[in-house]
Amino acid sequence: MNSNHQLAPAEHYAENLATQLRKGFLTYCVLLICSGAPKYTSDILQRLSAAQLVVVEGTIYPLLNRLQKDGLLEHEWQESDQGPPRKYYRLTPYGEQVAASLQSHVSQLHKTLTSIEKGSKQ
């Protein structure tokens, strides 16, 4: 098989890996965004978009629901000047612990990746 035939499967394989990485990374980013003051869904989406991580509502709502079900997020309803009350999300104490642990893991992964990238350029 020549390299032209391998390109499409290689791109497909890489895309699948990137999707898996993105899912975990998105969860981590949402936890970081929801730390501190409660956040409205559109605020979360705007922060992700500003960081060039574009996410649609069809992705964010299931993620927020899963994080709530898993006990990492809680919500509160706040009155809105423009329509019905809005649901705001924030980390639970357990969510804060998970986010802190993830931050440590991500930092270590970044160091590892940087080290490997430097070594591969030599």
XYZ file of C-alpha atoms in Angstrom:
122
model
C 0.000 0.000 0.000
C 1.497 3.364 -0.950
C 1.494 6.440 1.275
C -1.381 8.109 -0.621
C -3.757 5.350 0.476
C -2.600 5.639 4.068
C -3.245 9.378 4.316
C -7.022 9.207 4.663
C -6.972 6.458 7.338
C -4.194 8.325 9.177
C -6.212 11.540 9.181
C -9.272 9.624 10.348
C -7.324 7.975 13.158
C -5.807 11.300 14.238
C -9.239 12.935 14.160
C -10.651 10.220 16.438
C -7.804 10.722 18.909
C -8.284 14.500 18.792
C -11.994 14.054 19.552
C -11.194 11.961 22.620
C -8.656 14.514 23.848
C -11.075 17.367 23.226
C -13.843 15.749 25.318
C -11.639 15.462 28.387
C -10.171 18.897 27.809
C -13.650 20.419 27.445
C -14.739 18.919 30.764
C -11.658 20.371 32.446
C -12.273 23.806 30.892
C -15.918 23.844 32.019
C -14.855 23.001 35.569
C -12.340 25.861 35.519
C -14.912 28.297 34.149
C -17.507 27.292 36.756
C -15.154 27.857 39.678
C -15.821 31.046 41.610
C -19.014 32.942 40.847
C -21.957 31.028 39.299
C -21.958 31.018 35.486
C -24.846 31.107 33.017
C -24.613 28.719 30.064
C -24.077 31.502 27.529
C -21.230 32.848 29.707
C -19.614 29.405 29.648
C -19.996 29.190 25.863
C -18.540 32.695 25.423
C -15.497 31.886 27.575
C -14.891 28.696 25.612
C -15.287 30.523 22.314
C -12.918 33.303 23.441
C -10.347 30.577 24.125
C -10.941 29.251 20.589
C -12.744 26.162 21.849
C -15.998 26.417 19.937
C -18.812 24.373 21.473
C -22.486 24.261 20.532
C -25.429 24.102 22.928
C -26.085 20.501 21.891
C -22.715 19.607 23.401
C -22.637 21.832 26.479
C -26.026 20.938 27.975
C -25.392 17.175 28.131
C -21.961 17.882 29.633
C -23.425 20.224 32.282
C -26.103 17.647 33.107
C -23.507 14.879 33.439
C -21.315 17.021 35.685
C -24.347 17.767 37.866
C -25.325 14.101 37.999
C -21.745 13.221 38.969
C -21.863 15.777 41.798
C -19.275 18.200 40.392
C -21.688 21.029 39.560
C -24.781 22.453 41.180
C -27.160 25.051 39.843
C -29.255 27.894 41.141
C -32.023 29.846 39.496
C -31.595 33.623 39.213
C -34.171 36.117 38.035
C -33.486 37.700 34.668
C -34.320 41.196 33.434
C -34.924 39.666 30.001
C -37.363 36.796 30.388
C -37.663 33.752 32.614
C -35.249 32.871 35.437
C -31.869 31.540 34.342
C -29.960 28.513 35.567
C -26.468 29.350 36.825
C -23.836 26.695 37.465
C -21.031 26.511 40.008
C -18.698 23.881 41.356
C -19.661 21.845 44.380
C -16.964 21.273 47.017
C -16.386 17.878 45.367
C -16.135 19.611 41.974
C -13.530 21.979 43.410
C -11.482 18.988 44.590
C -11.744 17.288 41.205
C -10.807 20.522 39.381
C -7.754 21.003 41.617
C -6.653 17.419 41.040
C -7.186 17.758 37.291
C -5.191 20.983 37.267
C -2.257 19.096 38.757
C -2.619 16.289 36.197
C -2.896 18.716 33.271
C 0.176 20.601 34.467
C 2.152 17.360 34.618
C 0.883 16.276 31.188
C 1.961 19.637 29.768
C 5.461 19.202 31.223
C 5.657 15.682 29.828
C 4.502 16.742 26.376
C 6.911 19.683 26.301
C 9.790 17.405 27.275
C 8.908 14.847 24.602
C 8.477 17.532 21.926
C 11.886 19.024 22.768
C 13.485 15.578 22.622
C 11.956 14.752 19.243
C 13.445 17.907 17.689
C 16.987 16.846 18.557
